[in-house]
mmCIF file of C-alpha atoms and ligand atoms in Angstrom:
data_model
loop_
_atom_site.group_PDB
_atom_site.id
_atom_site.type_symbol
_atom_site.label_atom_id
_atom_site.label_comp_id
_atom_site.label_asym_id
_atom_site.label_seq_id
_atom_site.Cartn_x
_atom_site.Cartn_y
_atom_site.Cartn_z
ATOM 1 C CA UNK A 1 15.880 28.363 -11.791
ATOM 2 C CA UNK A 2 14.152 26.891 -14.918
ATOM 3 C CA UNK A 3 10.190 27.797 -15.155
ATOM 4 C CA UNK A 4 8.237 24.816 -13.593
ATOM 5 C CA UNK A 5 5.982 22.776 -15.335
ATOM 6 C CA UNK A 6 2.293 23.552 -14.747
ATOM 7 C CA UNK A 7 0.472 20.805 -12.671
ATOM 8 C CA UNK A 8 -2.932 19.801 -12.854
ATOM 9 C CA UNK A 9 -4.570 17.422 -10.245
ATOM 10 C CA UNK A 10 -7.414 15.570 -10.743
ATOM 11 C CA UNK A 11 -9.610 14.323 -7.110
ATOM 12 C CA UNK A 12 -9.590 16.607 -4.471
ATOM 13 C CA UNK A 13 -10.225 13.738 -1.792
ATOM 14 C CA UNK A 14 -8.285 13.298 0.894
ATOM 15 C CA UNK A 15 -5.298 13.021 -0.552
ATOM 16 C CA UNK A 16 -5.708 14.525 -3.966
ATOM 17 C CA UNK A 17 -5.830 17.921 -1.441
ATOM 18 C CA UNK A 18 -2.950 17.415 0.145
ATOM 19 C CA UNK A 19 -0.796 16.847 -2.810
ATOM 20 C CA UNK A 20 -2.567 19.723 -4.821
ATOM 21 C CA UNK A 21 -1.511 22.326 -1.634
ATOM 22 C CA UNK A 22 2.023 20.373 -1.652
ATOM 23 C CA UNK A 23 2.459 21.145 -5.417
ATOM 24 C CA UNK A 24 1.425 25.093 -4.794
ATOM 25 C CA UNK A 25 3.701 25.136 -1.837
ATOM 26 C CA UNK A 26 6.653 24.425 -4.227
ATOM 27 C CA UNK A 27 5.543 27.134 -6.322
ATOM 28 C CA UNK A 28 4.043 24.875 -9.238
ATOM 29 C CA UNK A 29 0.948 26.363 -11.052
ATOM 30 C CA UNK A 30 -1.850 24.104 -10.193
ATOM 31 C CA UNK A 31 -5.165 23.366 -11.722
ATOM 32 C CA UNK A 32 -7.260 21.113 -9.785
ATOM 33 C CA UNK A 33 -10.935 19.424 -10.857
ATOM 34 C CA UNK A 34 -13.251 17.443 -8.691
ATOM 35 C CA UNK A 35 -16.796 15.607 -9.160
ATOM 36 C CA UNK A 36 -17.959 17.691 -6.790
ATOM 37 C CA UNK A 37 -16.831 21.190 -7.664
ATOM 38 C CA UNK A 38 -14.293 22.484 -4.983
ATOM 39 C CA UNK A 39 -11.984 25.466 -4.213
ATOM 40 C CA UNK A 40 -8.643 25.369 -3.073
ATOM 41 C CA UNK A 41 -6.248 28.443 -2.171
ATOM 42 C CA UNK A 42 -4.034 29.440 -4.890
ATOM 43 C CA UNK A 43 -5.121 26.602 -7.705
ATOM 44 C CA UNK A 44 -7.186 27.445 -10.808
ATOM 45 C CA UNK A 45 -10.540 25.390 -10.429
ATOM 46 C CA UNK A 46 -11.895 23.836 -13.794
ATOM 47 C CA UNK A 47 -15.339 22.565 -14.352
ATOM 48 C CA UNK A 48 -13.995 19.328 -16.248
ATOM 49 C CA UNK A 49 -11.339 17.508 -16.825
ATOM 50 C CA UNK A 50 -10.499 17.922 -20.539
ATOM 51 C CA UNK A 51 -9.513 21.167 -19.049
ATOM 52 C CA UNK A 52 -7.123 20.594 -16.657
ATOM 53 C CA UNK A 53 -5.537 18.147 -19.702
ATOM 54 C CA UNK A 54 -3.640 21.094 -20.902
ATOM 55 C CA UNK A 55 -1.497 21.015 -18.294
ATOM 56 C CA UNK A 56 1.927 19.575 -18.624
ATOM 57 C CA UNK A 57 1.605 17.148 -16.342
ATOM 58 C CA UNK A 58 -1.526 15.500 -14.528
ATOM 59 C CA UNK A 59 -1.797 13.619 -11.382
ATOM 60 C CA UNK A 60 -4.716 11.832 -10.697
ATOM 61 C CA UNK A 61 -5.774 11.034 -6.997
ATOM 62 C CA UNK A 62 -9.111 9.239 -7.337
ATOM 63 C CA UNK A 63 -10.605 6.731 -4.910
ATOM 64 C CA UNK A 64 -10.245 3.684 -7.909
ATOM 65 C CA UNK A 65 -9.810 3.227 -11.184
ATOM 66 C CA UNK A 66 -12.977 2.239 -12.165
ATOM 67 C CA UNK A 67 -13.583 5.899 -11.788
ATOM 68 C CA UNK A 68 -10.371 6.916 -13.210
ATOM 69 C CA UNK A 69 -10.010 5.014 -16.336
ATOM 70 C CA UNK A 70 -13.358 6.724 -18.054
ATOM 71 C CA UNK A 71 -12.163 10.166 -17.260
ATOM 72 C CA UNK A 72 -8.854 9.834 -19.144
ATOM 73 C CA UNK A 73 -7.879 10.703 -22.821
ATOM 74 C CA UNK A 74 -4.990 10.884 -25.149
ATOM 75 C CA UNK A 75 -5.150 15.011 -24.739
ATOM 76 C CA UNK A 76 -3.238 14.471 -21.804
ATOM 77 C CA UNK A 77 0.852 14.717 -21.742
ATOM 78 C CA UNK A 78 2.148 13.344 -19.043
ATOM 79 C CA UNK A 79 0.037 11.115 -16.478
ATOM 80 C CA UNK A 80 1.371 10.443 -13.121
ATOM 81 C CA UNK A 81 -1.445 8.339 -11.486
ATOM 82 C CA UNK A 82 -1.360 8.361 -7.937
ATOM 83 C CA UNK A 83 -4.795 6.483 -7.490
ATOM 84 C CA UNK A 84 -4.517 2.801 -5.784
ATOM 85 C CA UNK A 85 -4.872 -0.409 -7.955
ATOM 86 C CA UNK A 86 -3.762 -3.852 -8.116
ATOM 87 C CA UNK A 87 -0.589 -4.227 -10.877
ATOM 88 C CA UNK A 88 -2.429 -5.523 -13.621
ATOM 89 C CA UNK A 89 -4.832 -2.261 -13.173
ATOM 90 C CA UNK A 90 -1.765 -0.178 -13.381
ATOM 91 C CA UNK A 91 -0.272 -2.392 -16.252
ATOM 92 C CA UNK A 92 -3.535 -1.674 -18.292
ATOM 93 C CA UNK A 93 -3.273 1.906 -17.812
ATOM 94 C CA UNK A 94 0.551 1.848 -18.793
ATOM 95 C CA UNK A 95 -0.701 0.150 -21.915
ATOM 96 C CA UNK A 96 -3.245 2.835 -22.482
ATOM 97 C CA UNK A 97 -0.734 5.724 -22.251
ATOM 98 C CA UNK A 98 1.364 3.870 -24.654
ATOM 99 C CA UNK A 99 -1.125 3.487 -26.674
ATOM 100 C CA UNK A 100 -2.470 7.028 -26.699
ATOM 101 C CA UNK A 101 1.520 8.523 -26.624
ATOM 102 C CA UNK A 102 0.595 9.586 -23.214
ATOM 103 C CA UNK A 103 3.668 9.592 -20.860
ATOM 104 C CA UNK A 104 3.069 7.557 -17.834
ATOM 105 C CA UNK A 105 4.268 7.362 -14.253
ATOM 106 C CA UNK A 106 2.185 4.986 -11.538
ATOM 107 C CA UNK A 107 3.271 5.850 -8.454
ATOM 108 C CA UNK A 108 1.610 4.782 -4.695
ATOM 109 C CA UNK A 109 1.491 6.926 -1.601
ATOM 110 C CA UNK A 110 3.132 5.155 1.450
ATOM 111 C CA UNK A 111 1.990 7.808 3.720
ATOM 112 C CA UNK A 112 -1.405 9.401 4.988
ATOM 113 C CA UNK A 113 -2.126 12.707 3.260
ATOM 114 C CA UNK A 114 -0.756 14.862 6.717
ATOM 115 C CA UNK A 115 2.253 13.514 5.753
ATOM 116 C CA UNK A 116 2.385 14.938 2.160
ATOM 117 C CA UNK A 117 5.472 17.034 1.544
ATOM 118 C CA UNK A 118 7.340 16.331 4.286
ATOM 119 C CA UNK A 119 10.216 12.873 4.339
ATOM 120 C CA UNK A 120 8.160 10.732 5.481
ATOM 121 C CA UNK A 121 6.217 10.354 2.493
ATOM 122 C CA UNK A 122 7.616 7.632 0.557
ATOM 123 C CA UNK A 123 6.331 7.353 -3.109
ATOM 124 C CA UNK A 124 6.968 4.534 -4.752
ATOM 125 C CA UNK A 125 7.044 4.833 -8.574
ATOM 126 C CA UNK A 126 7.481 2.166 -11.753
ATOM 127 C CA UNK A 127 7.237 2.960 -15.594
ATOM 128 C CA UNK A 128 9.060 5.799 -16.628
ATOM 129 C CA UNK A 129 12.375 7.016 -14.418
ATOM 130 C CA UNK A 130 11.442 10.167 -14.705
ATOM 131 C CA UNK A 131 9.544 11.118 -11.298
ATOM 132 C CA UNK A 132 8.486 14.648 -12.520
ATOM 133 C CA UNK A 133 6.441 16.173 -9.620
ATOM 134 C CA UNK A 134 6.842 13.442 -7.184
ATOM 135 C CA UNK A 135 9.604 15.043 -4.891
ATOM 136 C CA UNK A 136 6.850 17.746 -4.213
ATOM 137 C CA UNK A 137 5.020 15.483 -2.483
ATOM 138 C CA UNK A 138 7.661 13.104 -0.533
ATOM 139 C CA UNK A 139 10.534 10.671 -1.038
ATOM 140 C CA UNK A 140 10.287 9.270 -4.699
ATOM 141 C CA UNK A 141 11.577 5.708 -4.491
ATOM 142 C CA UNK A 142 12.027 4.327 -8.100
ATOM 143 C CA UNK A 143 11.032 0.326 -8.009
ATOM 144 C CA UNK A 144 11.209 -0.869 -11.699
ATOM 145 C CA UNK A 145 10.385 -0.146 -15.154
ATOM 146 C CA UNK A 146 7.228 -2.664 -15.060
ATOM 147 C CA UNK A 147 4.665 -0.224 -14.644
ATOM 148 C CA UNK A 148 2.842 -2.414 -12.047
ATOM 149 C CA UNK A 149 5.679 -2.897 -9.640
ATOM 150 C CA UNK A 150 4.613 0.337 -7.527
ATOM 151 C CA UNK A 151 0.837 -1.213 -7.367
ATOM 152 C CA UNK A 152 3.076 -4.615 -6.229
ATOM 153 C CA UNK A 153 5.137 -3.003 -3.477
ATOM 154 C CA UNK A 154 1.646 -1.192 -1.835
ATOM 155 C CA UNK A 155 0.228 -3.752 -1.370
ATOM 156 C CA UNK A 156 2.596 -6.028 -0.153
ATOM 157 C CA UNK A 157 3.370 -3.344 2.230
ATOM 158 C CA UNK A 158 -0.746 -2.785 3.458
ATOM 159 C CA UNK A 159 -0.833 -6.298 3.872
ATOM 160 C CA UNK A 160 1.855 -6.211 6.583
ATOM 161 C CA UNK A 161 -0.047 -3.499 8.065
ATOM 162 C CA UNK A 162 -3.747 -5.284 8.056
ATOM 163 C CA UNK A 163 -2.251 -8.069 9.242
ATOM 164 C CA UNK A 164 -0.501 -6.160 11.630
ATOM 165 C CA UNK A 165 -3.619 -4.116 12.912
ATOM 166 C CA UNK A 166 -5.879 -7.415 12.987
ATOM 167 C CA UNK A 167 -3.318 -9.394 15.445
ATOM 168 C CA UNK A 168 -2.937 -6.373 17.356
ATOM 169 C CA UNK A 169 -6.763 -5.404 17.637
ATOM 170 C CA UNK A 170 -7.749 -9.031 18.207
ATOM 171 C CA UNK A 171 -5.335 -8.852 21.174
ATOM 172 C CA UNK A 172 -6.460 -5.982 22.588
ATOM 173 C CA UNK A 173 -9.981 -7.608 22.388
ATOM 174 C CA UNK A 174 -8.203 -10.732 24.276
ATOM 175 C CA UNK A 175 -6.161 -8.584 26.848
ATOM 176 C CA UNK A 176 -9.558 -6.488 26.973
ATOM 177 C CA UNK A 177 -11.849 -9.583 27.821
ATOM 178 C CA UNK A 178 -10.176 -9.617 31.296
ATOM 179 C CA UNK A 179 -10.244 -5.841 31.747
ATOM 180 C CA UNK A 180 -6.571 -5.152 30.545
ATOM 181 C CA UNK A 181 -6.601 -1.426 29.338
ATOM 182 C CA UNK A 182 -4.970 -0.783 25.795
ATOM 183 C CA UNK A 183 -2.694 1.828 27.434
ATOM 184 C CA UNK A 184 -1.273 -0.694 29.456
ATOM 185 C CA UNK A 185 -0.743 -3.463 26.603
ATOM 186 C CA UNK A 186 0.108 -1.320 23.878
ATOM 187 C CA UNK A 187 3.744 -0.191 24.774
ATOM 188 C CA UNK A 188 4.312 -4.658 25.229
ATOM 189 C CA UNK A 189 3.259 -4.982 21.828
ATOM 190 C CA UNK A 190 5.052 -2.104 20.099
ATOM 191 C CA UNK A 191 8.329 -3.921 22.102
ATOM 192 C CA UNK A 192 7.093 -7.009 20.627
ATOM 193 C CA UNK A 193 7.291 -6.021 17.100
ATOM 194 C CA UNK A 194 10.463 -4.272 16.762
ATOM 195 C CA UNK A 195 11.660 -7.701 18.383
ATOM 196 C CA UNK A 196 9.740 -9.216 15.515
ATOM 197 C CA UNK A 197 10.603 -7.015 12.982
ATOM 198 C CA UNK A 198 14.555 -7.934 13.805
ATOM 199 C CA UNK A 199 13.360 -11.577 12.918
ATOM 200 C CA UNK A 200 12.570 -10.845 8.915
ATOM 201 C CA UNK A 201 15.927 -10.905 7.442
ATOM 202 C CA UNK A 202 16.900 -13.919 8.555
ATOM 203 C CA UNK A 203 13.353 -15.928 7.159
ATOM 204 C CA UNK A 204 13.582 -13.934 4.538
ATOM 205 C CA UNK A 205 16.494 -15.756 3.192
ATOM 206 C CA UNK A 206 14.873 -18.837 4.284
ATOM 207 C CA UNK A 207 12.462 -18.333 1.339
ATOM 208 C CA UNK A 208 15.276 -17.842 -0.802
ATOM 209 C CA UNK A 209 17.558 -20.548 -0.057
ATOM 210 C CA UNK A 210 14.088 -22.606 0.293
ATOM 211 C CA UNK A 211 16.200 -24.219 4.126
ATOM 212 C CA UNK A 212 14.226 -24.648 6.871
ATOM 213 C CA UNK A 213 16.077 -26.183 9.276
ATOM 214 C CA UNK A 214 15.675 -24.942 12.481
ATOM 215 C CA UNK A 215 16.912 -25.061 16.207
ATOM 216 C CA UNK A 216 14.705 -22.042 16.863
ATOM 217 C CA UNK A 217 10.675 -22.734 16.512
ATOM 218 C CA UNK A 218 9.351 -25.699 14.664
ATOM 219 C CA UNK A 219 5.978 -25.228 12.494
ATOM 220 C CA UNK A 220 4.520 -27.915 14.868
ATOM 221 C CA UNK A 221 4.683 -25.862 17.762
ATOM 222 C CA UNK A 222 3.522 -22.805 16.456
ATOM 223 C CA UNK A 223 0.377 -24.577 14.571
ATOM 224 C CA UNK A 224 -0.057 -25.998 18.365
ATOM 225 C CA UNK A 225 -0.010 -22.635 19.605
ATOM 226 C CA UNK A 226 -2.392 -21.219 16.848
ATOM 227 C CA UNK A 227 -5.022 -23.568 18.527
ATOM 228 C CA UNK A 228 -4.227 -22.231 22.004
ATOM 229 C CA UNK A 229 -4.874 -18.976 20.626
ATOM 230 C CA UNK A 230 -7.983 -19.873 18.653
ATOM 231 C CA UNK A 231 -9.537 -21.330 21.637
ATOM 232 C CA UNK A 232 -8.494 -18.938 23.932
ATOM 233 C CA UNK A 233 -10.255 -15.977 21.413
ATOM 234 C CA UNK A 234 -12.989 -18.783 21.519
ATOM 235 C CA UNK A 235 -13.489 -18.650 25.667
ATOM 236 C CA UNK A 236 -13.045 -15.340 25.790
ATOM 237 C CA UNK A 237 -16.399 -15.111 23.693
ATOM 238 C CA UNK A 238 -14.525 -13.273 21.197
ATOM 239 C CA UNK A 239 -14.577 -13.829 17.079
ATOM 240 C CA UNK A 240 -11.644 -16.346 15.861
ATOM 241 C CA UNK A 241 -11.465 -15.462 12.171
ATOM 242 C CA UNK A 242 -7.867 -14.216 11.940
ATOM 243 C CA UNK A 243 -6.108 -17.183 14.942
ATOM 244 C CA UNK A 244 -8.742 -19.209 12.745
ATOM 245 C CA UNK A 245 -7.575 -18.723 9.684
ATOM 246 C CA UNK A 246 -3.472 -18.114 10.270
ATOM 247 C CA UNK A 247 -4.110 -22.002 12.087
ATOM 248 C CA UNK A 248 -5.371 -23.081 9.028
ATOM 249 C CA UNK A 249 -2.753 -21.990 6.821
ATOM 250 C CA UNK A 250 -0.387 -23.101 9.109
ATOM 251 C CA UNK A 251 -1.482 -26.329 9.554
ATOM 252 C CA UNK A 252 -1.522 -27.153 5.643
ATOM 253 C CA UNK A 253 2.128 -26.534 5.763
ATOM 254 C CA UNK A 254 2.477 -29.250 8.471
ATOM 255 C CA UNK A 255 0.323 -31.671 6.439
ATOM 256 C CA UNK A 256 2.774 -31.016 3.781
ATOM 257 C CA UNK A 257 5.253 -32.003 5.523
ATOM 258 C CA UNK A 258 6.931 -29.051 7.432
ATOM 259 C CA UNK A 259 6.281 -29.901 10.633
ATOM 260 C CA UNK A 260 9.897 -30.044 11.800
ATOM 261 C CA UNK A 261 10.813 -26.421 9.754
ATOM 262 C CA UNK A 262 10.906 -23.112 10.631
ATOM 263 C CA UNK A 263 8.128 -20.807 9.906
ATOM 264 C CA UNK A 264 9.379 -19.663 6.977
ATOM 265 C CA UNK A 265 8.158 -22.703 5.810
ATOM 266 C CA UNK A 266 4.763 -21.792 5.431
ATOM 267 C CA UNK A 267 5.432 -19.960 2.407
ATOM 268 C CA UNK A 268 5.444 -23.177 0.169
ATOM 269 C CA UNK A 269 1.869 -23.181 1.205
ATOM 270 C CA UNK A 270 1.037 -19.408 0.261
ATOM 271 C CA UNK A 271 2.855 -20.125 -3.528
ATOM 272 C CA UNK A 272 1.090 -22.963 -4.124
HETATM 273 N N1 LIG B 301 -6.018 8.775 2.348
HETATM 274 C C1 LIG B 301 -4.907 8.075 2.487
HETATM 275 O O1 LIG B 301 -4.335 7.955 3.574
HETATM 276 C C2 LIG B 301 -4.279 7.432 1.274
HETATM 277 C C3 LIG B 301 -2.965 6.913 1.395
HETATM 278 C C4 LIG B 301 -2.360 6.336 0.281
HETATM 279 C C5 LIG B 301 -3.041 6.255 -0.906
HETATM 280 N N2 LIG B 301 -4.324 6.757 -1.005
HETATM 281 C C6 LIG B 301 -5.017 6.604 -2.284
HETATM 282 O O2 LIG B 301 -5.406 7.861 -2.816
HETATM 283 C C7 LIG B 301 -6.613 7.707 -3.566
HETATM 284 C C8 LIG B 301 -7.642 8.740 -3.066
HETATM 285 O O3 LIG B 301 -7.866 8.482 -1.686
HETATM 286 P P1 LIG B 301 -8.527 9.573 -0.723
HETATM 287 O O4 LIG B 301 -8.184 9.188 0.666
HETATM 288 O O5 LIG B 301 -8.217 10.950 -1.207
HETATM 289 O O6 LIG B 301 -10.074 9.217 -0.976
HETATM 290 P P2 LIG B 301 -11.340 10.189 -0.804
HETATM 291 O O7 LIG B 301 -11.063 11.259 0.230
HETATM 292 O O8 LIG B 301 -12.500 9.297 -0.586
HETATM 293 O O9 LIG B 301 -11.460 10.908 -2.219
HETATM 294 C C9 LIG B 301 -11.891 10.191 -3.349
HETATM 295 C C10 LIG B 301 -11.807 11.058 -4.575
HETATM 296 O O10 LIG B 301 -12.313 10.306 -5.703
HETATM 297 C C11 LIG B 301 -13.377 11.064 -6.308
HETATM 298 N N3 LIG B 301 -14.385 10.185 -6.876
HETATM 299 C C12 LIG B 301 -15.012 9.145 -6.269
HETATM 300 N N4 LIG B 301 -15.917 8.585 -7.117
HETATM 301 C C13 LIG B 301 -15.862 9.292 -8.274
HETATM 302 C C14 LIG B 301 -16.528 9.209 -9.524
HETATM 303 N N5 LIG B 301 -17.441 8.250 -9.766
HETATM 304 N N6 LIG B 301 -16.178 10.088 -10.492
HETATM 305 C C15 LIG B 301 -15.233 11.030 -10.273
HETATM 306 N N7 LIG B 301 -14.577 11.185 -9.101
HETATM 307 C C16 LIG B 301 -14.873 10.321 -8.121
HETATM 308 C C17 LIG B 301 -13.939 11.893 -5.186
HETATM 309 O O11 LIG B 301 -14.694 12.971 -5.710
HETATM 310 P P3 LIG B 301 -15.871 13.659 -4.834
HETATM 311 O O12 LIG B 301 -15.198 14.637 -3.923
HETATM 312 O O13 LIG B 301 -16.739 14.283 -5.853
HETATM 313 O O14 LIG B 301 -16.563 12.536 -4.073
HETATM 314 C C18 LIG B 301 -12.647 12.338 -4.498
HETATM 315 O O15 LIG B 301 -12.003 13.353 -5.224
HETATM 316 C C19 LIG B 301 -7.095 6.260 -3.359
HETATM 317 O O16 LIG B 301 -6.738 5.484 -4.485
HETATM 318 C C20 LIG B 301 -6.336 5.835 -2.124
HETATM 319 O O17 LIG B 301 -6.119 4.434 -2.073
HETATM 320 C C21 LIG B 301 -4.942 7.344 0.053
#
């Protein structure tokens, strides 16, 4: 076995602690730093970051990059940032690196930090191919050489999940007005989603082929049943922003003529 690379990791949040014990657990030689000075078992602890730059390779793990960006300089080697952003943020920091001769990786955690280092941890990386120390941490998934394609596929994935969480909390509120218990309705709605999620393949080719013919569910009906909900959430005394605002959306698509397409539909409204 070759000699690893040493590691340094910069934010020891959260997360930045989980993949800083994941990187020790495959036997790297980690330096950590933090704001707020912190210990952790078997890493070297350095009172600022120019120090943990001499490492081969530095992840950073901070809560933005606002914070990030000031702390970085061309002393580093390797960067694989790890911290959240939108894909211009990440395309700016590419542009940096190359600028600076810095190597970069962005990469983005699908996973909460208990799931660091086990399969289940997907991490989606763009830029360079090379994933370096990501397979200590999860699943590297490589998603393009535009640096801000990892940033991309995060968030498109956390928006399925707010938008997941909202419907689902705002019907447990609705169940909940009439004294249904969450244990009760929550197995119904984790049925309803796979059933859902069996749905996607099929509209997602209905935004590609932009046809919306459909013998299944025209927008019309589902805009009327957006305003069922929305007054329903409204009786129930309970706050209509999301039925509200999906309505809305929904209804634009209808004024645009869509009212006899499929669902999928609705997308010519979100591009416009
Ligand atoms: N937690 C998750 O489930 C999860 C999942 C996927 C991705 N992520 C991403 O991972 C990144 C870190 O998240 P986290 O959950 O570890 O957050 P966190 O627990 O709140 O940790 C934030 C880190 O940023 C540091 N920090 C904040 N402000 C700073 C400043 N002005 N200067 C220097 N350091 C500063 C904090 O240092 P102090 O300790 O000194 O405050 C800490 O190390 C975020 O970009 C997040 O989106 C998190």
């Amino acid at each position: 076995m070759g000699i690893k690379k040493t590691v340094s990791v910069l934010g020891l949040g959260r997360m930045g602690s989980a993949l800083a014990k994941a990187l020790v657990g495959q036997g790297y030689e980690v330096t950590v730093w933090n704001r707020t000075p912190k210990e952790l078992p078997n890493t070297r602890s350095v009172a600022t970051p120019q120090e943990a730059f001499k490492s081969d390779v530095v992840v950073t793990c901070l809560s933005t990059y606002d914070v990030q960006q000031p702390l970085l300089t061309n002393e580093i080697k390797t960067l694989v940032n790890l911290t959240s952003g939108t894909p211009e943020q990440a395309r700016a920091t590419a542009q940096w690196a190359k600028d600076n001769g810095v190597e970069y990786v962005d990469g983005v955690i699908m996973a909460v930090p208990q799931q660091i280092g086990t399969e289940q941890a997907k991490i989606f990386f763009s830029g360079s191919e090379n994933h370096h120390v990501l397979q200590a941490f999860g699943e590297p998934v490589y998603v393009g050489e535009d640096a801000g394609l990892a940033a991309l596929h995060d968030l498109a994935l956390l928006g399925i999940m707010w938008a997941t969480f909202g419907g689902y909390l705002q019907a447990v509120a609705l169940v909940g007005s009439e004294g249904i218990a969450p244990e009760r309705f929550t197995p119904m709605a984790m049925s309803w989603l796979n059933e859902m999620g069996t749905l996607l393949p099929e509209m997602g080719e209905e935004t590609r082929t932009r046809q919306y013919e459909t013998d299944v569910s025209a927008l019309d009906i589902n805009v009327a049943g957006l305003r069922m909900l929305t007054e329903a959430n409204r009786e129930q005394g309970l706050d209509t922003t999301i039925p509200q605002a999906l309505h809305d959306l929904f209804e634009r698509a209808q004024r645009g003529g869509h009212g006899t397409h499929s669902i999928a539909s609705v997308i010519e409204e979100i591009r416009k």
